[in-house]
Short mmCIF file of C-alpha atoms in Angstrom, two decimals:
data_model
loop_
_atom_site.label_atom_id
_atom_site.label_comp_id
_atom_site.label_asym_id
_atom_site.label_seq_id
_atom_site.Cartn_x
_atom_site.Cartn_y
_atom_site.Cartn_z
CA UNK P 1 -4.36 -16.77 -11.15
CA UNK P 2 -5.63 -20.17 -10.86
CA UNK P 3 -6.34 -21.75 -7.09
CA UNK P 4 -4.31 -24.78 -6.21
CA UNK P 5 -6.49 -27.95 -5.30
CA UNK P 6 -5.13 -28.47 -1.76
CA UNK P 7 -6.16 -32.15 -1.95
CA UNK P 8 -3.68 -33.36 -4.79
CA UNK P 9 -0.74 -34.74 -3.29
CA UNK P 10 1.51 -33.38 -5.65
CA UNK P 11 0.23 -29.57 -5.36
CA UNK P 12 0.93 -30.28 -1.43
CA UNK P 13 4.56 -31.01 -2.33
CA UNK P 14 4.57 -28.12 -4.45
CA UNK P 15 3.01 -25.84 -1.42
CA UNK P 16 5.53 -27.49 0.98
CA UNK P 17 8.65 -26.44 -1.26
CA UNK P 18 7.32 -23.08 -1.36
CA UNK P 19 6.86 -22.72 1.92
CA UNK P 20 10.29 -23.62 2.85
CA UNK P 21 11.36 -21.29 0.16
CA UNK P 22 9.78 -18.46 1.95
CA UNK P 23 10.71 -19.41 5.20
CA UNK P 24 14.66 -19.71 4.27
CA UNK P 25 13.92 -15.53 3.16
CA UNK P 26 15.45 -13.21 5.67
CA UNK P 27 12.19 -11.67 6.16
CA UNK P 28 11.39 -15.15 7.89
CA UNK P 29 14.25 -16.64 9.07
CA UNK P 30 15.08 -13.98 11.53
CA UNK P 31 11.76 -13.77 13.57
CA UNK P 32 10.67 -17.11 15.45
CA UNK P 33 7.08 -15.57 15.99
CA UNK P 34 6.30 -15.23 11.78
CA UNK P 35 8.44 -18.36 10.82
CA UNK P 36 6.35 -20.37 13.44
CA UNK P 37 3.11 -18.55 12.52
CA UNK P 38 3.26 -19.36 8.67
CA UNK P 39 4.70 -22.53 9.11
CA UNK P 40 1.22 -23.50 11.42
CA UNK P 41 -1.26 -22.35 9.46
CA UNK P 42 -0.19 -23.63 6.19
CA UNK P 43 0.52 -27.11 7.39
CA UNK P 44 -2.70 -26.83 8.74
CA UNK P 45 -4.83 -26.04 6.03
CA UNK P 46 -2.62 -28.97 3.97
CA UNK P 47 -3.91 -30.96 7.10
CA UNK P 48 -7.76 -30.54 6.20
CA UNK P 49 -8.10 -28.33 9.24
CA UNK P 50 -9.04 -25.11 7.77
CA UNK P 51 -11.94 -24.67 10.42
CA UNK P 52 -9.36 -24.89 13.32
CA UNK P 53 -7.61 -21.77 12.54
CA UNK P 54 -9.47 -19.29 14.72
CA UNK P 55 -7.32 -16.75 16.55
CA UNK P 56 -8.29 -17.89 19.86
CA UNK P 57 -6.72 -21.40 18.49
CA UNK P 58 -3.65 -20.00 16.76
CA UNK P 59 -3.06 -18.02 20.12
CA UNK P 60 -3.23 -21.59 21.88
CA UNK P 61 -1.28 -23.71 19.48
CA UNK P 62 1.66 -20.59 18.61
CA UNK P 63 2.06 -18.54 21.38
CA UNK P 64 1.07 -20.66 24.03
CA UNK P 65 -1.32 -18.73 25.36
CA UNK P 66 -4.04 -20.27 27.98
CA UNK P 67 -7.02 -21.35 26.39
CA UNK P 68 -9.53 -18.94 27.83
CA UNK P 69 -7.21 -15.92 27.35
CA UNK P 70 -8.84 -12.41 26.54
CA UNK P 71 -8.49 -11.64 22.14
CA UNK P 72 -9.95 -8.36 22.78
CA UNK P 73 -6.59 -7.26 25.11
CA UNK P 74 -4.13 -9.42 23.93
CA UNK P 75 -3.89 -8.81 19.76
CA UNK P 76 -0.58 -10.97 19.38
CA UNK P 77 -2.45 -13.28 16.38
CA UNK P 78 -4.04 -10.54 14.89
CA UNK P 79 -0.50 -8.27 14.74
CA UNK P 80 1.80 -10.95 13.86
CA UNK P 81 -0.89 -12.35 10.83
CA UNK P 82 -0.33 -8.43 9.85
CA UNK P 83 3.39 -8.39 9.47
CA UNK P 84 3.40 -11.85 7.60
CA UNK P 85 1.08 -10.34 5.49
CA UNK P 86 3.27 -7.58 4.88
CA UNK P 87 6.51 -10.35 4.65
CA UNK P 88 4.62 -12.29 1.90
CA UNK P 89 4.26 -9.33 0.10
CA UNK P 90 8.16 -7.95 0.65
CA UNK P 91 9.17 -12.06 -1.01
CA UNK P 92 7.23 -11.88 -4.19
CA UNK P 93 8.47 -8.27 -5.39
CA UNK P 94 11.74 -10.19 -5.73
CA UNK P 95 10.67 -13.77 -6.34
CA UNK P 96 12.54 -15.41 -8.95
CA UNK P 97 11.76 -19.34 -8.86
CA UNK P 98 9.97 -20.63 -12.09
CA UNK P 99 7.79 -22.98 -10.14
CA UNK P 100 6.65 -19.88 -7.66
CA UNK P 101 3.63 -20.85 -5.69
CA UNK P 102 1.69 -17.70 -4.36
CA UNK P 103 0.54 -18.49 -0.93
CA UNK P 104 -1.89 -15.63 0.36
CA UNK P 105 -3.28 -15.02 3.78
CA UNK P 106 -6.57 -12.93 3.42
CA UNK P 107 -7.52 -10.27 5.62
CA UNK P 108 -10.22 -11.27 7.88
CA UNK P 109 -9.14 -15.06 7.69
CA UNK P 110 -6.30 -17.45 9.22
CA UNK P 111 -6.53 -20.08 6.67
CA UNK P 112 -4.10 -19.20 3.94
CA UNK P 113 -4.67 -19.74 -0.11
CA UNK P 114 -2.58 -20.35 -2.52
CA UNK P 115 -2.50 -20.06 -6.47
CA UNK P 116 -0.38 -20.72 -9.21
CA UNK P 117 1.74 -17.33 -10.58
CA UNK P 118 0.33 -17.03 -14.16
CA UNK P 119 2.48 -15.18 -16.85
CA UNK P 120 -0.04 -13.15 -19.21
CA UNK P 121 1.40 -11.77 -22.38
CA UNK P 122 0.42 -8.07 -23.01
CA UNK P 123 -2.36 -7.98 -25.25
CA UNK P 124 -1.78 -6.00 -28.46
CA UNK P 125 -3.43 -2.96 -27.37
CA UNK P 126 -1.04 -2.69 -24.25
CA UNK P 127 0.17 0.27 -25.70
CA UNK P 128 -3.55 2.42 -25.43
CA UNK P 129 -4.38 4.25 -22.27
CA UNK P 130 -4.73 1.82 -19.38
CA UNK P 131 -7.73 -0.07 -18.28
CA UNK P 132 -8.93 2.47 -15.80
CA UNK P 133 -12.04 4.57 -14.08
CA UNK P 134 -11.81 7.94 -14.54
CA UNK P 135 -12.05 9.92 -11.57
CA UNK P 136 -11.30 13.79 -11.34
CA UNK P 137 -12.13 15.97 -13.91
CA UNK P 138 -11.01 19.32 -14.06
CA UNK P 139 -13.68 20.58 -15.67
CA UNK P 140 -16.21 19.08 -13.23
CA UNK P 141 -14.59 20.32 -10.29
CA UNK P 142 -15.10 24.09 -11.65
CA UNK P 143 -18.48 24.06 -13.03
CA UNK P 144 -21.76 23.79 -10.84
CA UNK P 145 -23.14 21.55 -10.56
CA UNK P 146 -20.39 18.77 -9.98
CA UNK P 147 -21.70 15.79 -11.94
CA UNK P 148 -20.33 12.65 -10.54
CA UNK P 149 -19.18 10.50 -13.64
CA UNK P 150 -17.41 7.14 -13.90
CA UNK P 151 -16.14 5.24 -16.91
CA UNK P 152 -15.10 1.94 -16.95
CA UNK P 153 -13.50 1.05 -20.05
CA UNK P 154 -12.49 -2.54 -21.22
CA UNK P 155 -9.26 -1.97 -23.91
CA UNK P 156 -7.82 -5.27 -23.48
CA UNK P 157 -11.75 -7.10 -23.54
CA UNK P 158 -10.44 -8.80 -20.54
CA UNK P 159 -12.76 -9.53 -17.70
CA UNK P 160 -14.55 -6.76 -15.92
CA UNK P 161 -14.39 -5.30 -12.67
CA UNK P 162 -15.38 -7.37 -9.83
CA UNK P 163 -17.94 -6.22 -7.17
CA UNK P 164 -15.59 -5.43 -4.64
CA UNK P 165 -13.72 -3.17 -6.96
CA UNK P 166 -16.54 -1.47 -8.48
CA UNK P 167 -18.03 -0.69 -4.87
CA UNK P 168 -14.70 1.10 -4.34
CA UNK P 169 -14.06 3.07 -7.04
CA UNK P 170 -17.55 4.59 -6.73
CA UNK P 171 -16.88 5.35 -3.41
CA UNK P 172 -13.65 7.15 -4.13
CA UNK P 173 -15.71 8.85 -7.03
CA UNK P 174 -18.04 9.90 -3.87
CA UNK P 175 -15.73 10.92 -1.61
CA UNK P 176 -14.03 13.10 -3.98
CA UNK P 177 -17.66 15.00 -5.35
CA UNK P 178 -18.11 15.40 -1.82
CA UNK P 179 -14.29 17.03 -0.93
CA UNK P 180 -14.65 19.59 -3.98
CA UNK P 181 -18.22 20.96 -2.80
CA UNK P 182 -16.45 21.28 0.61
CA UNK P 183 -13.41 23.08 -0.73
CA UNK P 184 -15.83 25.06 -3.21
CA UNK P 185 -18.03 26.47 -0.14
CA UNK P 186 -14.72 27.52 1.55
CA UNK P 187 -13.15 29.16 -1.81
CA UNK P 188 -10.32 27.25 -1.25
CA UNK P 189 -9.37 27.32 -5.25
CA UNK P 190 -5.62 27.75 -4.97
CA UNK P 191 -4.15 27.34 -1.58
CA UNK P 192 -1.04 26.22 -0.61
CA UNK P 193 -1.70 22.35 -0.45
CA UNK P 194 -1.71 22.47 -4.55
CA UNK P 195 1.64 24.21 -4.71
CA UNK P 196 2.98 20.01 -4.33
CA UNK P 197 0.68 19.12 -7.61
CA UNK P 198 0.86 21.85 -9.56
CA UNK P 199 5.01 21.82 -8.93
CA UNK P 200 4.92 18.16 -10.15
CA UNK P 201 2.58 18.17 -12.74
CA UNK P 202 1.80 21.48 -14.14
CA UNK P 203 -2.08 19.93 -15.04
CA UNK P 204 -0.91 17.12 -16.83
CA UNK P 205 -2.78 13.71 -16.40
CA UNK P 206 -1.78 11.51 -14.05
CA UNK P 207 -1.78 7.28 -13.21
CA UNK P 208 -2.74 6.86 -9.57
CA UNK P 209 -1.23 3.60 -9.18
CA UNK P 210 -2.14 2.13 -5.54
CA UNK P 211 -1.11 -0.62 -3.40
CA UNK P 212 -3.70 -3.42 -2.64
CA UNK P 213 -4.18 -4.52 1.05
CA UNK P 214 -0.81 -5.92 2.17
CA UNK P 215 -1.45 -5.89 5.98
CA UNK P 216 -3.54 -3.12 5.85
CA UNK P 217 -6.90 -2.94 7.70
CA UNK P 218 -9.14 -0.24 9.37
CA UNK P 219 -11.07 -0.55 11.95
CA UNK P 220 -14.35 1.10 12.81
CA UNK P 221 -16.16 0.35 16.18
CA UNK P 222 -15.34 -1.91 18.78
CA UNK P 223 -12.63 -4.19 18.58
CA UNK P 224 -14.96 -7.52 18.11
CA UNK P 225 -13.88 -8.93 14.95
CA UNK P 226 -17.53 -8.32 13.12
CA UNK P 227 -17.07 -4.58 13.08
CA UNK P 228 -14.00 -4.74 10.99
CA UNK P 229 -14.60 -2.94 7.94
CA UNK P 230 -12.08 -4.88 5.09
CA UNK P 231 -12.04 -5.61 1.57
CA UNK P 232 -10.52 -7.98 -0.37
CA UNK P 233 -7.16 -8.45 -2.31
CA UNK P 234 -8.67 -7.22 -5.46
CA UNK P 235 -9.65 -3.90 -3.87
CA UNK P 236 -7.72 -1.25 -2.22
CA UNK P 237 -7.93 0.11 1.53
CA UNK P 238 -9.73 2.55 3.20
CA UNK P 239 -6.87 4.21 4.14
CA UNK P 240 -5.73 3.77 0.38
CA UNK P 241 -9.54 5.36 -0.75
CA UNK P 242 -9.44 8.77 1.36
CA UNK P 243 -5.49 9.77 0.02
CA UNK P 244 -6.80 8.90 -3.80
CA UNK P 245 -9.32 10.58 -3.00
CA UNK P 246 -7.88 13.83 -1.69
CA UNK P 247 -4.77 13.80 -4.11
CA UNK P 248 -7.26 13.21 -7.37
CA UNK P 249 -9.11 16.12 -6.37
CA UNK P 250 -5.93 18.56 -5.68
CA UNK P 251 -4.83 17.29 -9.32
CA UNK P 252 -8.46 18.13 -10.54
CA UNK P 253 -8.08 21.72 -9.15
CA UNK P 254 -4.80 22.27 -10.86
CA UNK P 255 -5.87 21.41 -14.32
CA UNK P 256 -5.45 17.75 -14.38
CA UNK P 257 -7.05 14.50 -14.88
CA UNK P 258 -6.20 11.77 -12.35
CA UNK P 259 -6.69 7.98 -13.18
CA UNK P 260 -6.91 5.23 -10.69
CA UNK P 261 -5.34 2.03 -11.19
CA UNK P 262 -4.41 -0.80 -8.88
CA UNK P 263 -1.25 -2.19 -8.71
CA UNK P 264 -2.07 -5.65 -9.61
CA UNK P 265 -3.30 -4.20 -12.61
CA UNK P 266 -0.51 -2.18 -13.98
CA UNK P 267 2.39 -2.99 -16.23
CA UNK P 268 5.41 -0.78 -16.61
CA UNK P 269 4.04 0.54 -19.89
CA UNK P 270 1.09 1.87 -18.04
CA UNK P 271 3.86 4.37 -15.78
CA UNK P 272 5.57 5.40 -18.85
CA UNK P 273 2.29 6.80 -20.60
CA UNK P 274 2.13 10.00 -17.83
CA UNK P 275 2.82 11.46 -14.97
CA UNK P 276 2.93 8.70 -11.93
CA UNK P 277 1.34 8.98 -8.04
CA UNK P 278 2.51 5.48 -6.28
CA UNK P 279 0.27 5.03 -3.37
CA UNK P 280 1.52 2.43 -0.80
CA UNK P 281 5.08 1.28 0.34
CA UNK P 282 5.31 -2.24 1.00
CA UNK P 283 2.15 -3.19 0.17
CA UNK P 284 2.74 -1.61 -3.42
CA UNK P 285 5.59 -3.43 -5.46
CA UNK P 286 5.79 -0.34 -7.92
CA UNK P 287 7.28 1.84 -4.99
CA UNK P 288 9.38 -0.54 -4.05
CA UNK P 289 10.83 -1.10 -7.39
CA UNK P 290 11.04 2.63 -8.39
CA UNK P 291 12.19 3.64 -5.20
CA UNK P 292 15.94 2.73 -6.08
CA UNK P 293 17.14 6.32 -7.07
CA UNK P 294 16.13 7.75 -3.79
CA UNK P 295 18.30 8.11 -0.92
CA UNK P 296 15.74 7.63 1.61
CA UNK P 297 13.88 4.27 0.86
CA UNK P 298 11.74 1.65 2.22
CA UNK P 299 13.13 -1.43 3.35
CA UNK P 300 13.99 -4.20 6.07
CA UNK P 301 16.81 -4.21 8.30
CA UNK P 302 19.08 -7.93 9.17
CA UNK P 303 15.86 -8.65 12.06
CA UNK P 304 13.29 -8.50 9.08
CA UNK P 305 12.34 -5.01 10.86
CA UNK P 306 10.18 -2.40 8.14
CA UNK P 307 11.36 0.86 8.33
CA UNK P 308 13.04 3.96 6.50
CA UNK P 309 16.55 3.78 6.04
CA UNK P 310 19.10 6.61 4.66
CA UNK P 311 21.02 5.34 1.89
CA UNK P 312 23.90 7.53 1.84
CA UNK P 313 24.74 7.32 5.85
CA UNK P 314 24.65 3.98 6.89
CA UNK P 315 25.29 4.91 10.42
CA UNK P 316 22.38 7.70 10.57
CA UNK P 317 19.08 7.70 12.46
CA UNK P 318 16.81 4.71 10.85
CA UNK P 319 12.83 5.56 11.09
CA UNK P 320 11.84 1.91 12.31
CA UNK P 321 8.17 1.45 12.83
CA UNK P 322 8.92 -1.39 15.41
CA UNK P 323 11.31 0.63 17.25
CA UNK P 324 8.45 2.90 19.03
CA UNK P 325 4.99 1.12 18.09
CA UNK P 326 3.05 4.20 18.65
CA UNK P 327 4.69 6.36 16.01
CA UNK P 328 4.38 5.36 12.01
CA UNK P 329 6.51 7.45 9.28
CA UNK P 330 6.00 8.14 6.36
CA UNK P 331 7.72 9.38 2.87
CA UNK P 332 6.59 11.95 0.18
CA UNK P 333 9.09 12.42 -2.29
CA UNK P 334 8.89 13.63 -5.79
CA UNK P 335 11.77 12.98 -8.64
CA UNK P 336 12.03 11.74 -12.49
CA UNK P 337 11.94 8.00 -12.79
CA UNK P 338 14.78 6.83 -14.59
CA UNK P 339 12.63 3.48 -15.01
CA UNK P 340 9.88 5.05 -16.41
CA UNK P 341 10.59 8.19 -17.98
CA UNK P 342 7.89 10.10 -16.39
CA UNK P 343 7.58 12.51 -13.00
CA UNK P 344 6.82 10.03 -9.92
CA UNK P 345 5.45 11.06 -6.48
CA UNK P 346 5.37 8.01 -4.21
CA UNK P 347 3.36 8.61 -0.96
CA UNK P 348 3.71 5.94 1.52
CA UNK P 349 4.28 4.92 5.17
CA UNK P 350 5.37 1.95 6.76
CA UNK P 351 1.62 1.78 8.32
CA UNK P 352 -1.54 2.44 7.12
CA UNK P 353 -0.54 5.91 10.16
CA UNK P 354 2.29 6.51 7.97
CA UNK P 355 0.40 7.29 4.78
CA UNK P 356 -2.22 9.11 7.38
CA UNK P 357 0.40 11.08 8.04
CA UNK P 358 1.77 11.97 4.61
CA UNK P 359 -2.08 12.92 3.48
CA UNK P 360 -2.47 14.87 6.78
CA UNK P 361 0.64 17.16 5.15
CA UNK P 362 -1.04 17.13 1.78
CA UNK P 363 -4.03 18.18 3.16
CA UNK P 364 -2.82 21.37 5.21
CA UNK P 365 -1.63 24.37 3.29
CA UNK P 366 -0.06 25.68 7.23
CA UNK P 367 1.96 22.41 7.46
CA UNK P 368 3.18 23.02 3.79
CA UNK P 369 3.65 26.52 4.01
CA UNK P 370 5.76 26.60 7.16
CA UNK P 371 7.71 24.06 5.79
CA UNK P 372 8.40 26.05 2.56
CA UNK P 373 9.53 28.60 4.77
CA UNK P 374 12.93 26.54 5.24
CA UNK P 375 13.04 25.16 1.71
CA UNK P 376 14.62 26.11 -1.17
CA UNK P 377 12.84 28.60 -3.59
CA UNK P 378 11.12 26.38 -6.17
CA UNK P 379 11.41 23.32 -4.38
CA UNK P 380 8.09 22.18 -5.21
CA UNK P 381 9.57 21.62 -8.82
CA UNK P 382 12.84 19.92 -7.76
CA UNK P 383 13.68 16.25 -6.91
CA UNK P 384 12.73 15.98 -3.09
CA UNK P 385 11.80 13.86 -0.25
CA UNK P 386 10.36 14.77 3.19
CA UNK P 387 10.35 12.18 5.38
CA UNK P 388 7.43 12.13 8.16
CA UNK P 389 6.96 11.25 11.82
CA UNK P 390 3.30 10.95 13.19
CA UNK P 391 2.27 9.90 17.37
CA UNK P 392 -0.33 7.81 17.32
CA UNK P 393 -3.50 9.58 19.91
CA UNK P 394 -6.44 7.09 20.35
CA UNK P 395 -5.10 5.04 17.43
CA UNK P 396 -5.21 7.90 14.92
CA UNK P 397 -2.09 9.84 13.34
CA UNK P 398 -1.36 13.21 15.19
CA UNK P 399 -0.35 16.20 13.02
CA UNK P 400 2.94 14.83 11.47
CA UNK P 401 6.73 16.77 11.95
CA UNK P 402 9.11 16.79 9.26
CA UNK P 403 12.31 14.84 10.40
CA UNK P 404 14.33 14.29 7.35
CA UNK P 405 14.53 16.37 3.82
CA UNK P 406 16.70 16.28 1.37
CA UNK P 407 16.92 18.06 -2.40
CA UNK P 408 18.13 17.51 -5.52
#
């Protein structure tokens, strides 16, 4: 996508009508604190006065705070630049406008950028296997000694991979060599934790298709800014990294090949080729779109609020991550895409906790097996969701309880 020259006065216009656009979206118009925080930093950066948006500054100019007040203990920048983040996100999966400007806030950075919305035709060999790394090998994850093998193929003779992206693939590739030898050396083969995969796959190949950052960071360290570890738009999360990592492997051990690609990347022919893992809620527009069959879904309530909401009983419980700030959910649910065609697991939270939380219960054969205690018999095959609550200790997600199923 092309960047917009923020000195032409005409791409300012276009910028401003954009802006307004977004702001008239319930996910803005409801909240005061994003509507104002958008509004500021765009008009800035319009202004020339990129190098004034600091967070000490925003803090000043926003939310009124005192000019000497203390970033490290009072986060309200940082949060509320991570929900608009998020909003952004939540008004381009349904963007209609022709003349759609993409404004963008990057993580790690106040000043926004913004691009023009490029429509690429498919290229005529849209209908080979994806542009994509391989991963997990079955094969490799039997044999000794586990070669670690990536291939990067060009089909569509498009650009390559950028740094960023590259870095994280091979780390995924890494930190999924390194989870076999561990499960290896503990002759875990076939426990209960593959009894999700091999009930939705049977060792067919599979599209990982995962969300790019959307709001999403991790933090390592102390809370000063410089030991934030991020990546950019073009990449995926940490957070994003470990549950590709561990769900490529469990489809390795089961007899399958898993293939990573982001969501930026992929076109609906892509999901109906195989077999589909969505990774990511709102920061993935794929789950959001394919999410429509399920009765429990993501979405926003009349405040602009994320959370999970039951389709079918209105007045039911709602899992709203605002609601109690230290507790994320999170979904797993498993069903044939009408869309698509294909078998589609989407594993998600409304955090980057949530998801925690939802690879915590992937990764423990006890959680899964004491929950299969109260499920039907073959429920691992059916059409299910499991929705999942996680406490936050010391910033991390606790073991997560199941506090909503339902099968189909």
């Amino acid at each position: 996508m092309e960047t917009i020259d923020v000195q032409k006065a005409h791409d300012q216009s276009r910028i401003r009508r954009q802006l307004e656009r977004i702001l008239e979206h319930s996910s803005f118009r409801n909240s005061k604190r994003y509507h104002s925080f958008l509004r500021y930093v765009v008009e800035e950066r319009l202004n020339g006065n990129a190098a004034y948006l600091k967070e000490r500054l925003i803090g000043v100019a926003v939310f009124k705070q005192p000019l000497d007040y203390d970033t490290n203990a009072n986060s309200v920048v940082r949060v509320t630049a991570g929900e608009v983040r998020r909003r952004l996100a939540q008004y381009y999966l349904n963007a209609t406008a022709a003349d759609e400007v993409l404004i963008e806030l990057p993580l790690g950075s106040y000043v926004p950028e913004f691009r023009n919305q490029d429509v690429i035709a498919p290229p005529e060999t849209a209908l080979n296997p994806p542009t994509v790394g391989l991963l997990y090998d079955a094969e490799e994850l039997r044999d000794q000694p586990i070669p670690l093998t990536l291939e990067l193929v060009d089909l569509s003779k498009g650009p390559l991979l950028n740094t960023t992206r590259f870095i994280l693939i091979v780390g995924c590739c890494l930190l999924v060599s390194l989870i076999a030898i561990v499960i290896r050396s503990r002759g875990l083969k076939d426990n209960e934790a593959d009894l999700i995969w091999k009930g939705a796959f049977d060792g067919r190949d599979v599209l990982l298709c995962a969300g790019p950052l959307g709001g999403e960071k991790q933090l390592l360290g102390s809370q000063d800014q410089g030991s934030q570890v991020q990546f950019t738009n073009s990449g995926i999360s940490l957070t994003t990294a470990k549950t590709v990592s561990l769900i490529g492997s469990a489809i390795g051990r089961t007899g399958g090949n898993a293939f990573l690609l982001p969501m930026q990347d992929t076109k609906l022919e892509d999901l109906q080729r195989s077999p589909t893992v969505l990774v990511g809620a709102f920061n993935n527009g794929w789950t959001m779109r394919l999410q429509a069959p399920l009765r429990y879904q993501f979405a926003y309530d009349a405040q602009g609020r994320f959370g999970i909401v039951d389709t079918k009983e209105v007045t039911s419980k709602r899992f709203m991550g605002d609601d109690q700030p230290t507790r994320d959910y999170g979904l797993l649910a498993h069903f044939h895409s009408p869309t698509t065609g294909q078998s589609t697991v989407i594993v998600g939270g409304l955090g980057m906790h949530g998801t925690a939380a939802v690879r915590i219960f992937l990764s423990s054969p006890e959680l899964i097996k004491e929950f299969s205690k109260s499920a039907p018999r073959g429920w691992e095959k059916s059409n299910y969701e499991i929705v999942l609550a996680s406490d936050l200790v010391n910033n991390l997600a606790d073991s997560p309880k199941v506090v909503a199923v339902y099968f189909w």
